[in-house]
Each structure stands twice: as structure tokens, then as C-alpha cells.
């Protein structure tokens, strides 16, 4: 086999693996709740409405 052919086969295999992994991670079941961004951040966390209300009232009273 030619060295160039081996390099091309290796690059194609790496690209296929990369794309396959990206597709798998996109459609795999997510075990964590959250937004669809997949960053693992706290964007899906529940809001503490009482704390927000206290903050709003405290700022309004400070004016």
C-alpha cells in the first residue's frame, strides 16, 4: 500500500469517528435536566421566586 493511501484512510476513519460521536452525543439520552445547549450550566435550575421577590423589594425600598 502506498503511504498516501494509508494517510487518507486514517483521516477518513478519524472524520467518520468524530462525526459518529457528535451524532451519538446529540441524540443520546441526557441524564441531567437543563437546557438544550449541553454546556452543563445551571440554566435549567429552578428559580427561587421568593429570593427574587425579596431582592426586588429591597431595591425598591432603597430608592
PDB file of N, CA and C in Angstrom:
ATOM      1  N   UNK A   1       0.840  -1.185   0.000  1.00  0.00           N
ATOM      2  CA  UNK A   1       0.000   0.000   0.000  1.00  0.00           C
ATOM      3  C   UNK A   1       0.879   1.242   0.000  1.00  0.00           C
ATOM      4  N   UNK A   2       0.354   2.222  -0.567  1.00  0.00           N
ATOM      5  CA  UNK A   2       1.045   3.495  -0.655  1.00  0.00           C
ATOM      6  C   UNK A   2       0.867   4.264   0.665  1.00  0.00           C
ATOM      7  N   UNK A   3       1.843   5.020   1.079  1.00  0.00           N
ATOM      8  CA  UNK A   3       1.774   5.787   2.325  1.00  0.00           C
ATOM      9  C   UNK A   3       0.666   6.829   2.245  1.00  0.00           C
ATOM     10  N   UNK A   4       0.506   7.442   1.086  1.00  0.00           N
ATOM     11  CA  UNK A   4      -0.548   8.440   0.917  1.00  0.00           C
ATOM     12  C   UNK A   4      -1.930   7.821   1.115  1.00  0.00           C
ATOM     13  N   UNK A   5      -2.120   6.608   0.620  1.00  0.00           N
ATOM     14  CA  UNK A   5      -3.394   5.922   0.775  1.00  0.00           C
ATOM     15  C   UNK A   5      -3.663   5.626   2.247  1.00  0.00           C
ATOM     16  N   UNK A   6      -2.643   5.214   2.985  1.00  0.00           N
ATOM     17  CA  UNK A   6      -2.808   4.960   4.416  1.00  0.00           C
ATOM     18  C   UNK A   6      -3.177   6.236   5.170  1.00  0.00           C
ATOM     19  N   UNK A   7      -2.569   7.353   4.796  1.00  0.00           N
ATOM     20  CA  UNK A   7      -2.895   8.625   5.438  1.00  0.00           C
ATOM     21  C   UNK A   7      -4.332   9.014   5.149  1.00  0.00           C
ATOM     22  N   UNK A   8      -4.776   8.847   3.907  1.00  0.00           N
ATOM     23  CA  UNK A   8      -6.158   9.175   3.532  1.00  0.00           C
ATOM     24  C   UNK A   8      -7.147   8.290   4.275  1.00  0.00           C
ATOM     25  N   UNK A   9      -6.853   7.004   4.371  1.00  0.00           N
ATOM     26  CA  UNK A   9      -7.734   6.079   5.096  1.00  0.00           C
ATOM     27  C   UNK A   9      -7.806   6.464   6.563  1.00  0.00           C
ATOM     28  N   UNK A  10      -6.668   6.820   7.165  1.00  0.00           N
ATOM     29  CA  UNK A  10      -6.646   7.218   8.576  1.00  0.00           C
ATOM     30  C   UNK A  10      -7.445   8.502   8.792  1.00  0.00           C
ATOM     31  N   UNK A  11      -7.302   9.463   7.897  1.00  0.00           N
ATOM     32  CA  UNK A  11      -8.058  10.712   8.019  1.00  0.00           C
ATOM     33  C   UNK A  11      -9.557  10.485   7.855  1.00  0.00           C
ATOM     34  N   UNK A  12      -9.936   9.648   6.911  1.00  0.00           N
ATOM     35  CA  UNK A  12     -11.366   9.341   6.716  1.00  0.00           C
ATOM     36  C   UNK A  12     -11.939   8.604   7.922  1.00  0.00           C
ATOM     37  N   UNK A  13     -11.164   7.689   8.486  1.00  0.00           N
ATOM     38  CA  UNK A  13     -11.624   6.962   9.671  1.00  0.00           C
ATOM     39  C   UNK A  13     -11.768   7.907  10.859  1.00  0.00           C
ATOM     40  N   UNK A  14     -10.821   8.822  11.021  1.00  0.00           N
ATOM     41  CA  UNK A  14     -10.898   9.783  12.118  1.00  0.00           C
ATOM     42  C   UNK A  14     -12.104  10.708  11.948  1.00  0.00           C
ATOM     43  N   UNK A  15     -12.356  11.155  10.709  1.00  0.00           N
ATOM     44  CA  UNK A  15     -13.504  12.022  10.448  1.00  0.00           C
ATOM     45  C   UNK A  15     -14.819  11.284  10.700  1.00  0.00           C
ATOM     46  N   UNK A  16     -14.896  10.032  10.269  1.00  0.00           N
ATOM     47  CA  UNK A  16     -16.106   9.239  10.496  1.00  0.00           C
ATOM     48  C   UNK A  16     -16.338   9.015  11.982  1.00  0.00           C
ATOM     49  N   UNK A  17     -15.275   8.748  12.731  1.00  0.00           N
ATOM     50  CA  UNK A  17     -15.393   8.575  14.176  1.00  0.00           C
ATOM     51  C   UNK A  17     -15.880   9.857  14.829  1.00  0.00           C
ATOM     52  N   UNK A  18     -15.294  10.994  14.444  1.00  0.00           N
ATOM     53  CA  UNK A  18     -15.681  12.289  15.010  1.00  0.00           C
ATOM     54  C   UNK A  18     -17.151  12.588  14.739  1.00  0.00           C
ATOM     55  N   UNK A  19     -17.575  12.442  13.496  1.00  0.00           N
ATOM     56  CA  UNK A  19     -18.968  12.719  13.155  1.00  0.00           C
ATOM     57  C   UNK A  19     -19.928  11.748  13.838  1.00  0.00           C
ATOM     58  N   UNK A  20     -19.542  10.485  13.898  1.00  0.00           N
ATOM     59  CA  UNK A  20     -20.384   9.498  14.574  1.00  0.00           C
ATOM     60  C   UNK A  20     -20.539   9.805  16.055  1.00  0.00           C
ATOM     61  N   UNK A  21     -19.462  10.221  16.675  1.00  0.00           N
ATOM     62  CA  UNK A  21     -19.517  10.566  18.102  1.00  0.00           C
ATOM     63  C   UNK A  21     -20.381  11.792  18.333  1.00  0.00           C
ATOM     64  N   UNK A  22     -20.272  12.798  17.456  1.00  0.00           N
ATOM     65  CA  UNK A  22     -21.096  14.005  17.593  1.00  0.00           C
ATOM     66  C   UNK A  22     -22.585  13.661  17.441  1.00  0.00           C
ATOM     67  N   UNK A  23     -22.916  12.811  16.490  1.00  0.00           N
ATOM     68  CA  UNK A  23     -24.309  12.405  16.304  1.00  0.00           C
ATOM     69  C   UNK A  23     -24.785  11.622  17.522  1.00  0.00           C
ATOM     70  N   UNK A  24     -23.962  10.724  18.013  1.00  0.00           N
ATOM     71  CA  UNK A  24     -24.328   9.922  19.187  1.00  0.00           C
ATOM     72  C   UNK A  24     -24.589  10.812  20.394  1.00  0.00           C
ATOM     73  N   UNK A  25     -23.711  11.776  20.649  1.00  0.00           N
ATOM     74  CA  UNK A  25     -23.889  12.656  21.798  1.00  0.00           C
ATOM     75  C   UNK A  25     -25.097  13.574  21.633  1.00  0.00           C
ATOM     76  N   UNK A  26     -25.447  13.898  20.412  1.00  0.00           N
ATOM     77  CA  UNK A  26     -26.608  14.743  20.178  1.00  0.00           C
ATOM     78  C   UNK A  26     -27.897  14.003  20.502  1.00  0.00           C
ATOM     79  N   UNK A  27     -27.986  12.752  20.105  1.00  0.00           N
ATOM     80  CA  UNK A  27     -29.228  12.014  20.269  1.00  0.00           C
ATOM     81  C   UNK A  27     -29.254  11.084  21.483  1.00  0.00           C
ATOM     82  N   UNK A  28     -28.147  10.951  22.186  1.00  0.00           N
ATOM     83  CA  UNK A  28     -28.117  10.082  23.363  1.00  0.00           C
ATOM     84  C   UNK A  28     -28.981  10.698  24.454  1.00  0.00           C
ATOM     85  N   UNK A  29     -29.555   9.837  25.269  1.00  0.00           N
ATOM     86  CA  UNK A  29     -30.396  10.308  26.368  1.00  0.00           C
ATOM     87  C   UNK A  29     -29.540  11.089  27.359  1.00  0.00           C
ATOM     88  N   UNK A  30     -30.043  12.234  27.742  1.00  0.00           N
ATOM     89  CA  UNK A  30     -29.326  13.069  28.694  1.00  0.00           C
ATOM     90  C   UNK A  30     -29.793  12.716  30.099  1.00  0.00           C
ATOM     91  N   UNK A  31     -28.844  12.503  30.993  1.00  0.00           N
ATOM     92  CA  UNK A  31     -29.205  12.126  32.355  1.00  0.00           C
ATOM     93  C   UNK A  31     -29.425  13.337  33.245  1.00  0.00           C
ATOM     94  N   UNK A  32     -29.036  14.525  32.781  1.00  0.00           N
ATOM     95  CA  UNK A  32     -29.191  15.721  33.589  1.00  0.00           C
ATOM     96  C   UNK A  32     -30.260  16.617  32.986  1.00  0.00           C
ATOM     97  N   UNK A  33     -31.034  17.227  33.858  1.00  0.00           N
ATOM     98  CA  UNK A  33     -32.013  18.189  33.388  1.00  0.00           C
ATOM     99  C   UNK A  33     -31.306  19.495  33.076  1.00  0.00           C
ATOM    100  N   UNK A  34     -31.855  20.229  32.178  1.00  0.00           N
ATOM    101  CA  UNK A  34     -31.260  21.517  31.845  1.00  0.00           C
ATOM    102  C   UNK A  34     -31.678  21.935  30.458  1.00  0.00           C
ATOM    103  N   UNK A  35     -31.042  22.941  29.976  1.00  0.00           N
ATOM    104  CA  UNK A  35     -31.381  23.438  28.654  1.00  0.00           C
ATOM    105  C   UNK A  35     -30.728  22.574  27.581  1.00  0.00           C
ATOM    106  N   UNK A  36     -31.041  22.857  26.356  1.00  0.00           N
ATOM    107  CA  UNK A  36     -30.561  22.041  25.244  1.00  0.00           C
ATOM    108  C   UNK A  36     -29.156  22.410  24.787  1.00  0.00           C
ATOM    109  N   UNK A  37     -28.543  23.401  25.429  1.00  0.00           N
ATOM    110  CA  UNK A  37     -27.214  23.816  24.998  1.00  0.00           C
ATOM    111  C   UNK A  37     -26.170  22.747  25.281  1.00  0.00           C
ATOM    112  N   UNK A  38     -26.383  21.955  26.311  1.00  0.00           N
ATOM    113  CA  UNK A  38     -25.444  20.884  26.614  1.00  0.00           C
ATOM    114  C   UNK A  38     -24.175  21.337  27.303  1.00  0.00           C
ATOM    115  N   UNK A  39     -24.176  22.535  27.839  1.00  0.00           N
ATOM    116  CA  UNK A  39     -22.959  23.050  28.459  1.00  0.00           C
ATOM    117  C   UNK A  39     -22.822  22.581  29.903  1.00  0.00           C
ATOM    118  N   UNK A  40     -23.899  22.064  30.496  1.00  0.00           N
ATOM    119  CA  UNK A  40     -23.831  21.616  31.873  1.00  0.00           C
ATOM    120  C   UNK A  40     -24.005  22.741  32.869  1.00  0.00           C
ATOM    121  N   UNK A  41     -24.368  23.899  32.401  1.00  0.00           N
ATOM    122  CA  UNK A  41     -24.548  25.053  33.283  1.00  0.00           C
ATOM    123  C   UNK A  41     -25.841  24.954  34.068  1.00  0.00           C
ATOM    124  N   UNK A  42     -26.117  25.987  34.800  1.00  0.00           N
ATOM    125  CA  UNK A  42     -27.289  25.991  35.670  1.00  0.00           C
ATOM    126  C   UNK A  42     -28.490  26.649  35.006  1.00  0.00           C
ATOM    127  N   UNK A  43     -28.540  26.690  33.706  1.00  0.00           N
ATOM    128  CA  UNK A  43     -29.648  27.363  33.032  1.00  0.00           C
ATOM    129  C   UNK A  43     -30.966  26.614  33.219  1.00  0.00           C
ATOM    130  N   UNK A  44     -30.907  25.356  33.580  1.00  0.00           N
ATOM    131  CA  UNK A  44     -32.127  24.592  33.785  1.00  0.00           C
ATOM    132  C   UNK A  44     -32.546  24.512  35.242  1.00  0.00           C
ATOM    133  N   UNK A  45     -31.796  25.170  36.120  1.00  0.00           N
ATOM    134  CA  UNK A  45     -32.108  25.107  37.548  1.00  0.00           C
ATOM    135  C   UNK A  45     -33.394  25.875  37.828  1.00  0.00           C
ATOM    136  N   UNK A  46     -34.104  25.431  38.853  1.00  0.00           N
ATOM    137  CA  UNK A  46     -35.346  26.084  39.236  1.00  0.00           C
ATOM    138  C   UNK A  46     -35.048  27.457  39.827  1.00  0.00           C
ATOM    139  N   UNK A  47     -35.901  28.411  39.526  1.00  0.00           N
ATOM    140  CA  UNK A  47     -35.736  29.756  40.054  1.00  0.00           C
ATOM    141  C   UNK A  47     -36.301  29.844  41.460  1.00  0.00           C
ATOM    142  N   UNK A  48     -35.631  30.571  42.316  1.00  0.00           N
ATOM    143  CA  UNK A  48     -36.126  30.824  43.659  1.00  0.00           C
ATOM    144  C   UNK A  48     -36.912  32.126  43.608  1.00  0.00           C
ATOM    145  N   UNK A  49     -38.212  32.005  43.427  1.00  0.00           N
ATOM    146  CA  UNK A  49     -39.067  33.167  43.232  1.00  0.00           C
ATOM    147  C   UNK A  49     -39.102  34.029  44.482  1.00  0.00           C
ATOM    148  N   UNK A  50     -39.097  33.405  45.654  1.00  0.00           N
ATOM    149  CA  UNK A  50     -39.125  34.170  46.898  1.00  0.00           C
ATOM    150  C   UNK A  50     -37.878  35.038  47.039  1.00  0.00           C
ATOM    151  N   UNK A  51     -36.718  34.491  46.709  1.00  0.00           N
ATOM    152  CA  UNK A  51     -35.481  35.266  46.790  1.00  0.00           C
ATOM    153  C   UNK A  51     -35.502  36.418  45.786  1.00  0.00           C
ATOM    154  N   UNK A  52     -36.016  36.181  44.600  1.00  0.00           N
ATOM    155  CA  UNK A  52     -36.131  37.249  43.618  1.00  0.00           C
ATOM    156  C   UNK A  52     -37.066  38.353  44.099  1.00  0.00           C
ATOM    157  N   UNK A  53     -38.177  37.972  44.715  1.00  0.00           N
ATOM    158  CA  UNK A  53     -39.131  38.958  45.223  1.00  0.00           C
ATOM    159  C   UNK A  53     -38.495  39.782  46.333  1.00  0.00           C
ATOM    160  N   UNK A  54     -37.753  39.149  47.234  1.00  0.00           N
ATOM    161  CA  UNK A  54     -37.074  39.877  48.305  1.00  0.00           C
ATOM    162  C   UNK A  54     -36.049  40.858  47.733  1.00  0.00           C
ATOM    163  N   UNK A  55     -35.325  40.449  46.707  1.00  0.00           N
ATOM    164  CA  UNK A  55     -34.338  41.322  46.071  1.00  0.00           C
ATOM    165  C   UNK A  55     -35.016  42.532  45.439  1.00  0.00           C
ATOM    166  N   UNK A  56     -36.118  42.313  44.759  1.00  0.00           N
ATOM    167  CA  UNK A  56     -36.858  43.405  44.121  1.00  0.00           C
ATOM    168  C   UNK A  56     -37.378  44.384  45.168  1.00  0.00           C
ATOM    169  N   UNK A  57     -37.957  43.833  46.247  1.00  0.00           N
ATOM    170  CA  UNK A  57     -38.490  44.697  47.298  1.00  0.00           C
ATOM    171  C   UNK A  57     -37.389  45.468  48.006  1.00  0.00           C
ATOM    172  N   UNK A  58     -36.240  44.831  48.216  1.00  0.00           N
ATOM    173  CA  UNK A  58     -35.122  45.510  48.883  1.00  0.00           C
ATOM    174  C   UNK A  58     -34.595  46.649  48.023  1.00  0.00           C
ATOM    175  N   UNK A  59     -34.503  46.446  46.739  1.00  0.00           N
ATOM    176  CA  UNK A  59     -34.024  47.502  45.848  1.00  0.00           C
ATOM    177  C   UNK A  59     -35.049  48.635  45.738  1.00  0.00           C
ATOM    178  N   UNK A  60     -36.328  48.272  45.746  1.00  0.00           N
ATOM    179  CA  UNK A  60     -37.372  49.295  45.662  1.00  0.00           C
ATOM    180  C   UNK A  60     -37.407  50.120  46.946  1.00  0.00           C
ATOM    181  N   UNK A  61     -37.160  49.494  48.087  1.00  0.00           N
ATOM    182  CA  UNK A  61     -37.165  50.207  49.362  1.00  0.00           C
ATOM    183  C   UNK A  61     -35.946  51.104  49.494  1.00  0.00           C
ATOM    184  N   UNK A  62     -34.861  50.769  48.834  1.00  0.00           N
ATOM    185  CA  UNK A  62     -33.628  51.550  48.917  1.00  0.00           C
ATOM    186  C   UNK A  62     -33.681  52.840  48.114  1.00  0.00           C
ATOM    187  N   UNK A  63     -34.641  52.999  47.275  1.00  0.00           N
ATOM    188  CA  UNK A  63     -34.741  54.218  46.447  1.00  0.00           C
ATOM    189  C   UNK A  63     -35.330  55.352  47.188  1.00  0.00           C
TER     190      UNK A  63
END
